[in-house]
PDB file of C-alpha atoms in Angstrom:
ATOM      1  CA  UNK N 139     -13.019  -7.710  48.611  1.00 49.00           C
ATOM      2  CA  UNK N 140     -15.386  -5.990  46.203  1.00 63.00           C
ATOM      3  CA  UNK N 141     -15.564  -6.799  42.513  1.00 81.00           C
ATOM      4  CA  UNK N 142     -14.917  -4.154  39.872  1.00 93.00           C
ATOM      5  CA  UNK N 143     -16.897  -4.010  36.635  1.00 97.00           C
ATOM      6  CA  UNK N 144     -15.614  -2.304  33.494  1.00 98.00           C
ATOM      7  CA  UNK N 145     -17.119  -2.299  30.016  1.00 98.00           C
ATOM      8  CA  UNK N 146     -16.455  -0.804  26.611  1.00 98.00           C
ATOM      9  CA  UNK N 147     -17.465  -1.329  23.016  1.00 98.00           C
ATOM     10  CA  UNK N 148     -15.409  -1.888  19.889  1.00 98.00           C
ATOM     11  CA  UNK N 149     -16.625  -0.811  16.481  1.00 98.00           C
ATOM     12  CA  UNK N 150     -15.397  -3.365  13.950  1.00 97.00           C
ATOM     13  CA  UNK N 151     -15.654  -2.934  10.180  1.00 96.00           C
ATOM     14  CA  UNK N 152     -16.054  -6.409   8.690  1.00 94.00           C
ATOM     15  CA  UNK N 153     -16.899  -5.400   5.129  1.00 93.00           C
ATOM     16  CA  UNK N 154     -19.229  -7.112   2.697  1.00 91.00           C
ATOM     17  CA  UNK N 155     -17.498 -10.502   2.696  1.00 92.00           C
ATOM     18  CA  UNK N 156     -17.562 -13.320   5.209  1.00 93.00           C
ATOM     19  CA  UNK N 157     -14.734 -12.842   7.655  1.00 94.00           C
ATOM     20  CA  UNK N 158     -13.054 -13.896  10.843  1.00 96.00           C
ATOM     21  CA  UNK N 159     -11.556 -10.929  12.726  1.00 97.00           C
ATOM     22  CA  UNK N 160      -9.000 -11.457  15.487  1.00 97.00           C
ATOM     23  CA  UNK N 161      -9.990  -9.482  18.607  1.00 98.00           C
ATOM     24  CA  UNK N 162      -7.323 -10.844  20.953  1.00 98.00           C
ATOM     25  CA  UNK N 163      -5.190  -7.685  20.837  1.00 98.00           C
ATOM     26  CA  UNK N 164      -8.258  -5.503  21.442  1.00 98.00           C
ATOM     27  CA  UNK N 165      -9.198  -7.636  24.457  1.00 98.00           C
ATOM     28  CA  UNK N 166      -5.668  -7.474  25.875  1.00 98.00           C
ATOM     29  CA  UNK N 167      -5.557  -3.712  25.285  1.00 98.00           C
ATOM     30  CA  UNK N 168      -8.828  -3.234  27.149  1.00 98.00           C
ATOM     31  CA  UNK N 169      -7.583  -5.310  30.099  1.00 98.00           C
ATOM     32  CA  UNK N 170      -4.372  -3.288  30.222  1.00 98.00           C
ATOM     33  CA  UNK N 171      -6.202   0.052  30.013  1.00 98.00           C
ATOM     34  CA  UNK N 172      -8.332  -0.725  33.069  1.00 98.00           C
ATOM     35  CA  UNK N 173      -5.525  -2.312  35.081  1.00 97.00           C
ATOM     36  CA  UNK N 174      -7.292  -5.689  35.220  1.00 97.00           C
ATOM     37  CA  UNK N 175      -5.601  -8.364  37.329  1.00 96.00           C
ATOM     38  CA  UNK N 176      -7.787 -11.416  38.085  1.00 97.00           C
ATOM     39  CA  UNK N 177     -11.330 -12.019  36.868  1.00 98.00           C
ATOM     40  CA  UNK N 178     -13.444 -12.769  33.839  1.00 98.00           C
ATOM     41  CA  UNK N 179     -13.720 -11.053  30.475  1.00 98.00           C
ATOM     42  CA  UNK N 180     -16.960 -11.443  28.569  1.00 98.00           C
ATOM     43  CA  UNK N 181     -16.862 -10.768  24.836  1.00 99.00           C
ATOM     44  CA  UNK N 182     -20.334 -10.266  23.314  1.00 98.00           C
ATOM     45  CA  UNK N 183     -21.518  -9.347  19.841  1.00 98.00           C
ATOM     46  CA  UNK N 184     -25.086  -7.937  20.036  1.00 97.00           C
ATOM     47  CA  UNK N 185     -26.042  -8.915  16.502  1.00 95.00           C
ATOM     48  CA  UNK N 186     -28.347 -11.702  15.300  1.00 94.00           C
ATOM     49  CA  UNK N 187     -25.923 -12.722  12.555  1.00 95.00           C
ATOM     50  CA  UNK N 188     -22.437 -12.906  14.123  1.00 97.00           C
ATOM     51  CA  UNK N 189     -20.609 -14.921  16.741  1.00 98.00           C
ATOM     52  CA  UNK N 190     -17.504 -15.143  18.915  1.00 98.00           C
ATOM     53  CA  UNK N 191     -15.142 -18.111  18.593  1.00 98.00           C
ATOM     54  CA  UNK N 192     -12.026 -19.099  20.498  1.00 98.00           C
ATOM     55  CA  UNK N 193      -9.850 -21.113  18.121  1.00 96.00           C
ATOM     56  CA  UNK N 194      -6.400 -21.193  16.580  1.00 91.00           C
ATOM     57  CA  UNK N 195      -5.758 -18.620  13.880  1.00 88.00           C
ATOM     58  CA  UNK N 196      -3.246 -18.708  11.122  1.00 82.00           C
ATOM     59  CA  UNK N 197      -2.258 -21.904   9.343  1.00 88.00           C
ATOM     60  CA  UNK N 198      -5.682 -21.747   7.644  1.00 92.00           C
ATOM     61  CA  UNK N 199      -7.885 -22.465  10.684  1.00 94.00           C
ATOM     62  CA  UNK N 200      -9.921 -19.277  10.309  1.00 92.00           C
ATOM     63  CA  UNK N 201     -10.589 -20.024   6.619  1.00 94.00           C
ATOM     64  CA  UNK N 202     -11.385 -23.642   7.555  1.00 96.00           C
ATOM     65  CA  UNK N 203     -13.995 -22.352  10.004  1.00 96.00           C
ATOM     66  CA  UNK N 204     -15.665 -20.272   7.284  1.00 96.00           C
ATOM     67  CA  UNK N 205     -15.544 -23.257   4.889  1.00 96.00           C
ATOM     68  CA  UNK N 206     -17.108 -25.558   7.498  1.00 96.00           C
ATOM     69  CA  UNK N 207     -19.853 -23.027   8.187  1.00 96.00           C
ATOM     70  CA  UNK N 208     -20.441 -22.771   4.430  1.00 94.00           C
ATOM     71  CA  UNK N 209     -20.860 -26.552   4.256  1.00 96.00           C
ATOM     72  CA  UNK N 210     -23.214 -26.644   7.244  1.00 95.00           C
ATOM     73  CA  UNK N 211     -25.098 -23.468   6.326  1.00 93.00           C
ATOM     74  CA  UNK N 212     -25.070 -23.105   2.542  1.00 93.00           C
ATOM     75  CA  UNK N 213     -25.743 -19.679   1.065  1.00 90.00           C
ATOM     76  CA  UNK N 214     -28.840 -20.680  -0.920  1.00 89.00           C
ATOM     77  CA  UNK N 215     -32.479 -19.639  -1.092  1.00 87.00           C
ATOM     78  CA  UNK N 216     -33.616 -22.655   0.996  1.00 88.00           C
ATOM     79  CA  UNK N 217     -33.935 -20.629   4.205  1.00 85.00           C
ATOM     80  CA  UNK N 218     -37.378 -19.573   5.495  1.00 89.00           C
ATOM     81  CA  UNK N 219     -35.936 -16.314   6.841  1.00 82.00           C
ATOM     82  CA  UNK N 220     -35.557 -14.396   3.581  1.00 80.00           C
ATOM     83  CA  UNK N 221     -34.608 -10.780   3.280  1.00 83.00           C
ATOM     84  CA  UNK N 222     -31.398  -9.180   2.154  1.00 78.00           C
ATOM     85  CA  UNK N 223     -28.967 -11.093  -0.031  1.00 85.00           C
ATOM     86  CA  UNK N 224     -29.507 -14.695  -1.158  1.00 84.00           C
ATOM     87  CA  UNK N 225     -28.939 -17.067   1.744  1.00 79.00           C
ATOM     88  CA  UNK N 226     -29.101 -14.386   4.410  1.00 86.00           C
ATOM     89  CA  UNK N 227     -31.309 -16.701   6.478  1.00 88.00           C
ATOM     90  CA  UNK N 228     -28.259 -18.858   7.167  1.00 91.00           C
ATOM     91  CA  UNK N 229     -26.591 -15.854   8.811  1.00 91.00           C
ATOM     92  CA  UNK N 230     -29.406 -15.852  11.371  1.00 93.00           C
ATOM     93  CA  UNK N 231     -28.703 -19.515  12.169  1.00 93.00           C
ATOM     94  CA  UNK N 232     -24.967 -18.877  12.696  1.00 94.00           C
ATOM     95  CA  UNK N 233     -25.244 -17.841  16.391  1.00 95.00           C
ATOM     96  CA  UNK N 234     -26.772 -21.271  17.096  1.00 95.00           C
ATOM     97  CA  UNK N 235     -23.421 -22.793  16.103  1.00 96.00           C
ATOM     98  CA  UNK N 236     -20.990 -19.982  16.949  1.00 98.00           C
ATOM     99  CA  UNK N 237     -22.328 -18.368  20.114  1.00 98.00           C
ATOM    100  CA  UNK N 238     -22.537 -14.562  20.244  1.00 98.00           C
ATOM    101  CA  UNK N 239     -20.394 -14.538  23.391  1.00 98.00           C
ATOM    102  CA  UNK N 240     -17.404 -16.040  25.181  1.00 98.00           C
ATOM    103  CA  UNK N 241     -16.351 -15.657  28.809  1.00 98.00           C
ATOM    104  CA  UNK N 242     -12.614 -15.977  29.370  1.00 98.00           C
ATOM    105  CA  UNK N 243     -10.455 -16.148  32.496  1.00 98.00           C
ATOM    106  CA  UNK N 244      -8.048 -13.304  33.164  1.00 98.00           C
ATOM    107  CA  UNK N 245      -4.967 -14.178  35.207  1.00 98.00           C
ATOM    108  CA  UNK N 246      -2.282 -11.658  36.168  1.00 97.00           C
ATOM    109  CA  UNK N 247      -3.860  -9.114  33.818  1.00 97.00           C
ATOM    110  CA  UNK N 248      -3.746 -11.368  30.730  1.00 97.00           C
ATOM    111  CA  UNK N 249      -6.229 -13.591  28.968  1.00 98.00           C
ATOM    112  CA  UNK N 250      -5.604 -17.190  30.068  1.00 98.00           C
ATOM    113  CA  UNK N 251      -5.767 -18.581  26.539  1.00 97.00           C
ATOM    114  CA  UNK N 252      -4.100 -21.723  25.285  1.00 94.00           C
ATOM    115  CA  UNK N 253      -0.902 -21.405  23.261  1.00 92.00           C
ATOM    116  CA  UNK N 254      -2.613 -21.146  19.874  1.00 93.00           C
ATOM    117  CA  UNK N 255      -6.028 -19.777  20.894  1.00 96.00           C
ATOM    118  CA  UNK N 256      -7.346 -16.393  19.787  1.00 97.00           C
ATOM    119  CA  UNK N 257     -10.607 -14.527  20.359  1.00 98.00           C
ATOM    120  CA  UNK N 258     -12.394 -14.114  17.036  1.00 98.00           C
ATOM    121  CA  UNK N 259     -15.400 -12.282  15.673  1.00 98.00           C
ATOM    122  CA  UNK N 260     -17.100 -14.507  13.096  1.00 98.00           C
ATOM    123  CA  UNK N 261     -19.264 -12.603  10.617  1.00 96.00           C
ATOM    124  CA  UNK N 262     -20.899 -14.299   7.643  1.00 94.00           C
ATOM    125  CA  UNK N 263     -23.398 -11.498   6.978  1.00 93.00           C
ATOM    126  CA  UNK N 264     -22.582  -9.702   3.740  1.00 89.00           C
ATOM    127  CA  UNK N 265     -25.388  -7.183   4.298  1.00 91.00           C
ATOM    128  CA  UNK N 266     -23.990  -5.567   7.469  1.00 91.00           C
ATOM    129  CA  UNK N 267     -20.404  -4.292   7.121  1.00 93.00           C
ATOM    130  CA  UNK N 268     -20.101  -2.878  10.651  1.00 96.00           C
ATOM    131  CA  UNK N 269     -20.295  -4.644  14.011  1.00 97.00           C
ATOM    132  CA  UNK N 270     -20.247  -3.651  17.650  1.00 98.00           C
ATOM    133  CA  UNK N 271     -18.494  -5.889  20.157  1.00 98.00           C
ATOM    134  CA  UNK N 272     -18.932  -5.349  23.903  1.00 98.00           C
ATOM    135  CA  UNK N 273     -16.076  -6.208  26.272  1.00 98.00           C
ATOM    136  CA  UNK N 274     -17.029  -6.515  29.951  1.00 98.00           C
ATOM    137  CA  UNK N 275     -14.577  -7.307  32.746  1.00 98.00           C
ATOM    138  CA  UNK N 276     -15.557  -8.462  36.206  1.00 98.00           C
ATOM    139  CA  UNK N 277     -12.735  -8.829  38.681  1.00 95.00           C
TER     140      UNK N 277
END
């Protein structure tokens, strides 16, 4: 049995505010469009200031994530990496805490997520309002 590889990119407008964007529907749509059955989906954001998280959304969890990141990585001028808006250096530390990728199992053509889990783009960079996300399926 040979493995099939499919890939595409999403262009996501995140705006000039910190945000958490739900990509679960986009991931499911991609899997459906290629007729995926069993395999792995890799979600990757090729930016130095964004990450991919798999957590619950709704009920405030996405805002809680941004608040926690704000506590851990305050938007101040303390960062050595300084260009762009005040505190932009913390955006470059973000991928050390929220990895720029996630690899997820695909079973029967669907993401094998837990009941409340979603695939999220986490973007704290106010200076870059547009992101590219690469979806790659191997199955």
